[in-house]
């Protein structure tokens, strides 16, 4: 039995909360600082984005430092002991697409016309000239 990409469950040691925090702070600070810089002369228009990027860099650097401080725990101990298979909506969609791909490949190896244009050509050929197509 072959596992599709959707069925493989890799517990990834990632810091999604830190990424959302840093991104949210970037958006908030950059937007607020840009709004404030619009009240200043035109020479200061880009500093809102610069300030937001600086805040993002500092927050991301601090989160990365605290995250990598206990990296052996996150890599070795935080993984599940027994592999589990999740069956959510996207897993079902992946299985459906795998079955469709398998049917497509089986039909292609049998020599059946698989594209809409190819099916139309074969239909017209059979209807007007009779017999099978001489592929």
N, CA and C of each residue as an Amber inpcrd file, in Angstrom:
protein
   405
   0.8470000  -1.1840000   0.0000000   0.0000000   0.0000000   0.0000000
   0.8800000   1.2290000   0.0000000   0.6420000   2.0900000  -0.9540000
   1.4320000   3.3010000  -1.0920000   0.7200000   4.4550000  -0.3980000
   1.4180000   5.1840000   0.4650000   0.8270000   6.3330000   1.1260000
   1.0030000   7.5580000   0.2500000  -0.0640000   8.2980000   0.0830000
   0.0530000   9.5370000  -0.6820000   0.6570000  10.6100000   0.2070000
   0.9390000  11.7310000  -0.3950000   1.5460000  12.8260000   0.3570000
   0.6130000  13.3000000   1.4570000  -0.6910000  13.2560000   1.2150000
  -1.6550000  13.7250000   2.2030000  -1.7210000  12.8090000   3.4170000
  -1.4040000  11.5380000   3.2420000  -1.5570000  10.5880000   4.3340000
  -0.3310000  10.5060000   5.2310000   0.7830000  10.9820000   4.7460000
   1.9810000  10.9370000   5.5770000   1.8690000  11.9960000   6.6430000
   2.0650000  11.6100000   7.8820000   1.9260000  12.5520000   8.9810000
   3.3060000  12.8340000   9.5540000   3.8170000  13.9730000   9.2180000
   5.0970000  14.3860000   9.7660000   4.8240000  15.4490000  10.8090000
   5.1840000  15.1690000  12.0440000   5.0210000  16.1750000  13.0820000
   6.1790000  17.1540000  12.9320000   5.8680000  18.3230000  12.4930000
   6.9380000  19.2710000  12.2210000   7.1840000  20.1500000  13.4340000
   8.4260000  20.2640000  13.8250000   8.7570000  21.1350000  14.9560000
   8.8270000  22.5860000  14.4890000   7.6750000  23.2080000  14.3060000
   7.6300000  24.5780000  13.8190000   6.9980000  25.4920000  14.8480000
   7.2790000  26.7650000  14.7000000   6.7770000  27.7770000  15.6230000
   5.7720000  28.6500000  14.8830000   4.5740000  28.1470000  14.7070000
   3.5540000  28.8980000  13.9870000   3.1010000  30.1230000  14.7730000
   3.0310000  30.0070000  16.0890000   2.6080000  31.1490000  16.9070000
   3.6020000  32.2980000  16.7800000   4.8840000  31.9720000  16.7600000
   5.8940000  33.0150000  16.5960000   5.8220000  33.6650000  15.2340000
   5.5420000  32.8720000  14.2060000   5.4240000  33.4250000  12.8570000
   4.2210000  34.3450000  12.7500000   3.0960000  33.9540000  13.3510000
   1.9030000  34.7940000  13.3140000   2.1240000  36.0680000  14.1280000
   2.7820000  35.9350000  15.2610000   3.0690000  37.1060000  16.0880000
   3.9540000  38.1000000  15.3480000   5.0360000  37.6200000  14.7600000
   5.9510000  38.5110000  14.0490000   5.2710000  39.1480000  12.8410000
   4.5090000  38.3770000  12.0980000   3.8150000  38.9120000  10.9250000
   2.7500000  39.9310000  11.3200000   2.0110000  39.6230000  12.3670000
   0.9880000  40.5610000  12.8440000   1.5910000  41.8610000  13.3320000
   2.6940000  41.7680000  14.0560000   3.3690000  42.9840000  14.5100000
   3.9040000  43.7840000  13.3320000   4.4420000  43.0940000  12.3310000
   4.9160000  43.8050000  11.1410000   3.7770000  44.5570000  10.4740000
   2.6500000  43.8870000  10.2720000   1.5170000  44.5290000   9.5990000
   0.9920000  45.7090000  10.4090000   0.8610000  45.5090000  11.7110000
   0.3390000  46.5770000  12.5590000   1.2650000  47.7770000  12.6460000
   2.5430000  47.5150000  12.9310000   3.5000000  48.6100000  13.0750000
   3.7180000  49.3160000  11.7420000   3.8450000  48.5580000  10.6580000
   4.0630000  49.1780000   9.3540000   2.8480000  50.0110000   8.9470000
   1.6650000  49.5050000   9.1760000   0.4680000  50.2750000   8.8270000
   0.3220000  51.5300000   9.6540000   0.5160000  51.4160000  10.9630000
   0.4000000  52.5740000  11.8430000   1.4910000  53.6050000  11.5550000
   2.7260000  53.1420000  11.3990000   3.8300000  54.0670000  11.1350000
   3.6870000  54.7150000   9.7550000   3.1310000  53.9950000   8.8000000
   2.8950000  54.5910000   7.4830000   1.8200000  55.6580000   7.5670000
   0.7640000  55.3930000   8.3320000  -0.2940000  56.3930000   8.5070000
   0.2570000  57.6490000   9.1830000   1.1270000  57.4560000  10.1650000
   1.7330000  58.6100000  10.8350000   2.6840000  59.3330000   9.8940000
   3.4310000  58.5800000   9.0740000   4.4020000  59.2230000   8.1830000
   3.7210000  60.0230000   7.0730000   2.4480000  59.7460000   6.7960000
   1.7290000  60.5380000   5.8010000   1.4800000  61.9620000   6.2770000
   1.4990000  62.1620000   7.5970000   1.3330000  63.4960000   8.1480000
   2.6370000  64.2850000   8.1100000   3.7470000  63.6020000   7.9100000
   5.0670000  64.2270000   7.8650000   5.4070000  64.6080000   6.4270000
   6.5150000  65.3090000   6.2260000   6.9090000  65.6380000   4.8470000
   7.1390000  64.3860000   3.9970000   7.1890000  64.5830000   2.6960000
   7.2520000  63.4850000   1.7390000   8.5310000  62.6510000   1.8860000
   9.5710000  63.1810000   2.4250000  10.8350000  62.4490000   2.5800000
  10.7060000  61.2780000   3.5650000   9.6780000  61.2670000   4.4120000
   9.5280000  60.2310000   5.4410000   8.5210000  59.1480000   5.0630000
   8.0720000  59.0980000   3.8150000   7.0140000  58.1630000   3.4320000
   7.4160000  56.6910000   3.5650000   8.6380000  56.3130000   3.3570000
   9.0310000  54.9100000   3.4070000   9.4280000  54.4080000   4.7780000
   9.4960000  55.3170000   5.7640000   9.9920000  54.9090000   7.0830000
   9.0020000  54.0480000   7.8580000   7.7340000  54.0840000   7.5390000
   6.7630000  53.2110000   8.2000000   7.0480000  51.7510000   7.8840000
   7.3280000  51.4830000   6.6190000   7.6630000  50.1170000   6.2280000
   8.9880000  49.6920000   6.8550000   9.9470000  50.6110000   6.8850000
  11.2510000  50.3130000   7.4860000  11.1050000  49.9950000   8.9690000
  10.2990000  50.7670000   9.6740000  10.0930000  50.5190000  11.1040000
   9.3730000  49.1850000  11.3220000   8.3800000  48.8850000  10.4960000
   7.6930000  47.5980000  10.6040000   8.6310000  46.4290000  10.3470000
   9.5080000  46.5660000   9.3550000  10.4790000  45.5120000   9.0580000
  11.4790000  45.3440000  10.2030000  11.8640000  46.4450000  10.8240000
  12.8050000  46.3610000  11.9530000  12.1590000  45.6470000  13.1380000
  10.8940000  45.9530000  13.4160000  10.1850000  45.2770000  14.5100000
  10.0310000  43.7950000  14.1890000   9.6940000  43.4830000  12.9440000
   9.5730000  42.0850000  12.5300000  10.8940000  41.3460000  12.7220000
  11.9920000  41.9650000  12.3180000  13.3050000  41.3330000  12.4430000
  13.6430000  41.0540000  13.8990000  13.4080000  42.0300000  14.7670000
  13.7580000  41.8580000  16.1860000  12.8930000  40.7740000  16.8220000
  11.5890000  40.8010000  16.5720000  10.6940000  39.7930000  17.1580000
  11.0340000  38.4070000  16.6230000  11.2670000  38.2950000  15.3140000
  11.5920000  36.9990000  14.7280000  12.9270000  36.4810000  15.2590000
  13.8850000  37.3720000  15.4300000  15.1910000  36.9610000  15.9620000
  15.0780000  36.4740000  17.3990000  14.2930000  37.1670000  18.2240000
  14.1130000  36.7300000  19.6110000  13.3540000  35.3970000  19.6810000
  12.3100000  35.2330000  18.8480000  11.5810000  33.9650000  18.8360000
  12.4730000  32.8200000  18.3600000  13.2930000  33.1040000  17.3630000
  14.2010000  32.0770000  16.8570000  15.2210000  31.6800000  17.9140000
  15.7010000  32.6460000  18.6700000  16.6770000  32.3550000  19.7180000
  16.0580000  31.4920000  20.8160000  14.8400000  31.8330000  21.2550000
  14.2070000  31.0170000  22.2960000  13.7870000  29.6490000  21.7630000
  13.4410000  29.5970000  20.4850000  13.0180000  28.3250000  19.8960000
  14.1890000  27.3730000  19.7280000  15.3290000  27.8830000  19.2920000
  16.4910000  27.0160000  19.0950000  17.2320000  26.7160000  20.3880000
  16.8860000  27.3910000  21.4780000  17.5470000  27.1050000  22.7570000
  17.2400000  25.6810000  23.2160000  16.0340000  25.1930000  22.9530000
  15.6820000  23.8220000  23.3300000  15.3570000  22.9950000  22.0900000
  16.1710000  23.1250000  21.0660000  15.9370000  22.4230000  19.8110000
  16.0470000  20.9010000  19.9290000  17.0010000  20.3600000  20.7000000
  17.0200000  18.8830000  20.8290000  15.7070000  18.3200000  21.3770000
  15.0780000  19.0260000  22.3230000  13.7890000  18.5660000  22.8360000
  12.7470000  18.5990000  21.7280000  12.7190000  19.6760000  20.9760000
  11.6980000  19.8260000  19.9370000  11.8530000  18.7810000  18.8340000
  13.0810000  18.4400000  18.4920000  13.3010000  17.4830000  17.4140000
  13.1460000  16.0500000  17.8970000  13.7140000  15.7400000  19.0640000
  13.7470000  14.3490000  19.5130000  12.5590000  13.9470000  20.3800000
  12.0690000  14.8230000  21.2310000  11.0460000  14.4270000  22.1880000
   9.6430000  14.8630000  21.8280000   9.4950000  15.8580000  21.0100000
   8.1750000  16.3660000  20.7250000   7.4560000  15.5690000  19.6330000
   8.1490000  14.6990000  18.9510000   7.5420000  13.8830000  17.9030000
   6.6420000  12.8210000  18.5300000   5.5840000  12.4200000  17.8580000
   4.7270000  11.3610000  18.4090000   5.4550000  10.0160000  18.3940000
   5.1640000   9.2040000  19.3920000   5.8080000   7.8980000  19.4990000
   5.2360000   6.9410000  18.4600000   3.9460000   6.9770000  18.2790000
   3.2760000   6.1210000  17.3140000   2.7600000   7.0010000  16.1770000
   3.0360000   6.5870000  14.9650000   2.5740000   7.3650000  13.8120000
   1.0560000   7.2920000  13.7180000   0.4500000   8.4300000  13.5180000
  -0.9960000   8.4900000  13.3630000  -1.3270000   8.9700000  11.9600000
  -2.4550000   8.5140000  11.4710000  -2.9140000   8.9260000  10.1440000
  -4.1230000   9.8240000  10.3420000  -4.0260000  11.0430000   9.8620000
  -5.1410000  11.9750000   9.9600000  -6.0340000  11.8100000   8.7400000
  -7.3150000  11.8620000   8.9710000  -8.2660000  11.7440000   7.8680000
  -9.2070000  12.9310000   7.9120000  -8.7550000  14.0400000   7.4230000
  -9.5830000  15.2330000   7.3460000 -10.0880000  15.4450000   5.9310000
 -10.5800000  16.6280000   5.6730000 -11.1250000  16.9460000   4.3520000
 -10.0510000  16.9010000   3.2740000  -8.8740000  17.4380000   3.5910000
  -7.8280000  17.4810000   2.5830000  -7.2300000  16.0940000   2.3320000
  -7.2540000  15.2270000   3.3380000  -6.8200000  13.8490000   3.1230000
  -7.7860000  13.1450000   2.1790000  -9.0770000  13.3570000   2.3830000
 -10.0730000  12.7560000   1.4910000  -9.9370000  13.3140000   0.0770000
  -9.6750000  14.6120000  -0.0350000  -9.4610000  15.2130000  -1.3510000
  -8.2200000  14.6160000  -2.0130000  -7.1550000  14.4160000  -1.2390000
  -5.9460000  13.8110000  -1.7810000  -6.1790000  12.3930000  -2.2690000
  -6.9490000  11.6240000  -1.5040000  -7.2640000  10.2570000  -1.9350000
  -8.1030000  10.2620000  -3.2060000  -9.0630000  11.1900000  -3.2930000
  -9.8870000  11.3010000  -4.4900000  -9.0250000  11.6410000  -5.7100000
  -8.0980000  12.5620000  -5.5480000  -7.2100000  12.9250000  -6.6480000
  -6.2620000  11.7820000  -7.0020000  -5.8150000  11.0260000  -6.0090000
  -4.9680000   9.8570000  -6.2900000  -5.7170000   8.8180000  -7.1160000
  -7.0070000   8.5720000  -6.7670000  -7.8060000   7.6200000  -7.5410000
  -8.0370000   8.1150000  -8.9610000  -8.2940000   9.4120000  -9.1090000
  -8.5040000   9.9720000 -10.4490000  -7.2320000   9.8580000 -11.2820000
  -6.0890000  10.1060000 -10.6520000  -4.8200000   9.9700000 -11.3720000
  -4.5750000   8.5250000 -11.7700000  -4.9090000   7.5810000 -10.8860000
  -4.7150000   6.1740000 -11.1840000  -5.6070000   5.7360000 -12.3520000
  -6.8780000   6.1780000 -12.3590000  -7.7740000   5.8560000 -13.4790000
  -7.2520000   6.4650000 -14.7740000  -6.7500000   7.6730000 -14.7030000
  -6.2030000   8.3370000 -15.8920000  -5.0100000   7.5620000 -16.4420000
  -4.1110000   7.1360000 -15.5690000  -2.9280000   6.3920000 -16.0010000
  -3.3130000   5.0290000 -16.5770000  -4.3040000   4.3580000 -15.9580000
  -4.7460000   3.0630000 -16.4870000  -5.3560000   3.2270000 -17.8690000
  -6.1580000   4.2560000 -18.0710000  -6.7590000   4.5090000 -19.3800000
  -5.7200000   4.8940000 -20.4170000  -4.7000000   5.5960000 -19.9980000
  -3.6550000   6.0100000 -20.9240000  -2.8450000   4.8100000 -21.3870000
  -2.5990000   3.8730000 -20.4850000  -1.8350000   2.6800000 -20.8560000
  -2.6480000   1.7290000 -21.7330000  -3.9760000   1.7700000 -21.6300000
  -4.8200000   0.9290000 -22.4740000  -4.9570000   1.5000000 -23.8730000
  -4.5780000   2.7460000 -24.0650000  -4.6710000   3.3640000 -25.3780000
  -5.9890000   4.0670000 -25.6250000  -6.8030000   4.2350000 -24.5910000
  -8.0710000   4.9300000 -24.7540000  -7.8090000   6.4270000 -24.9030000
  -8.6340000   7.0980000 -25.7190000  -8.4610000   8.5460000 -25.8210000
  -8.8170000   9.2070000 -24.4910000  -7.9380000  10.0430000 -23.9840000
  -8.1730000  10.5930000 -22.6600000  -8.4230000  12.0900000 -22.6610000
  -8.0800000  12.7920000 -23.7080000  -8.3480000  14.2170000 -23.7500000
  -9.6520000  14.4940000 -24.4700000 -10.2740000  15.6220000 -24.1970000
 -11.5480000  15.9610000 -24.8370000 -11.3720000  16.1040000 -26.3370000
 -10.2830000  16.7300000 -26.7770000 -10.0350000  16.9010000 -28.2040000
  -9.8200000  15.5460000 -28.8730000  -9.0460000  14.6810000 -28.2340000
  -8.7720000  13.3600000 -28.8110000 -10.0470000  12.5240000 -28.8880000
 -10.8930000  12.6030000 -27.8600000 -12.1590000  11.8680000 -27.8970000
 -13.0440000  12.3880000 -29.0260000 -13.0640000  13.7050000 -29.2330000
 -13.8850000  14.2810000 -30.3100000 -13.3840000  13.8390000 -31.6730000
 -12.0660000  13.8010000 -31.8710000 -11.5040000  13.3740000 -33.1510000
 -11.8550000  11.9130000 -33.4200000 -11.7090000  11.0710000 -32.4180000
 -12.0340000   9.6520000 -32.5880000 -13.5200000   9.4900000 -32.8750000
 -14.3730000  10.2550000 -32.2010000 -15.8220000  10.1630000 -32.4330000
 -16.1760000  10.5700000 -33.8670000 -15.6090000  11.6740000 -34.3370000
 -15.8810000  12.1230000 -35.7080000 -15.3600000  11.1050000 -36.7080000
 -14.1830000  10.5540000 -36.4770000 -13.6040000   9.5640000 -37.3870000
 -14.4790000   8.3320000 -37.4820000 -14.9300000   7.8450000 -36.3270000
 -15.7700000   6.6380000 -36.3310000 -17.1360000   6.8990000 -36.9670000
 -17.6790000   8.0990000 -36.7320000 -19.0040000   8.4180000 -37.2490000
 -18.9810000   8.5820000 -38.7750000 -17.9860000   9.2540000 -39.3280000
 -17.9650000   9.5530000 -40.7550000 -17.2860000   8.4770000 -41.6010000
 -16.2950000   7.8370000 -41.0690000 -15.5530000   6.8570000 -41.8880000
 -15.7180000   5.4300000 -41.3790000 -16.3310000   5.2770000 -40.2270000
 -16.5950000   3.9460000 -39.6990000 -15.3280000   3.2420000 -39.2340000
 -15.5170000   2.1840000 -38.5350000 -14.3900000   1.3900000 -38.0760000
 -13.6670000   2.0470000 -36.9110000 -12.5970000   1.4250000 -36.5620000
 -11.8120000   1.9560000 -35.4360000 -10.8030000   2.9670000 -35.9640000
 -10.2840000   3.7280000 -35.0640000  -9.2410000   4.6600000 -35.4550000
  -7.9360000   3.8780000 -35.5990000  -7.1210000   4.2530000 -36.5260000
  -5.8740000   3.5200000 -36.7980000  -4.6960000   4.1910000 -36.1210000
  -4.7670000   4.2030000 -34.8140000  -3.6510000   4.8370000 -34.1100000
  -2.5330000   3.8950000 -34.0240000
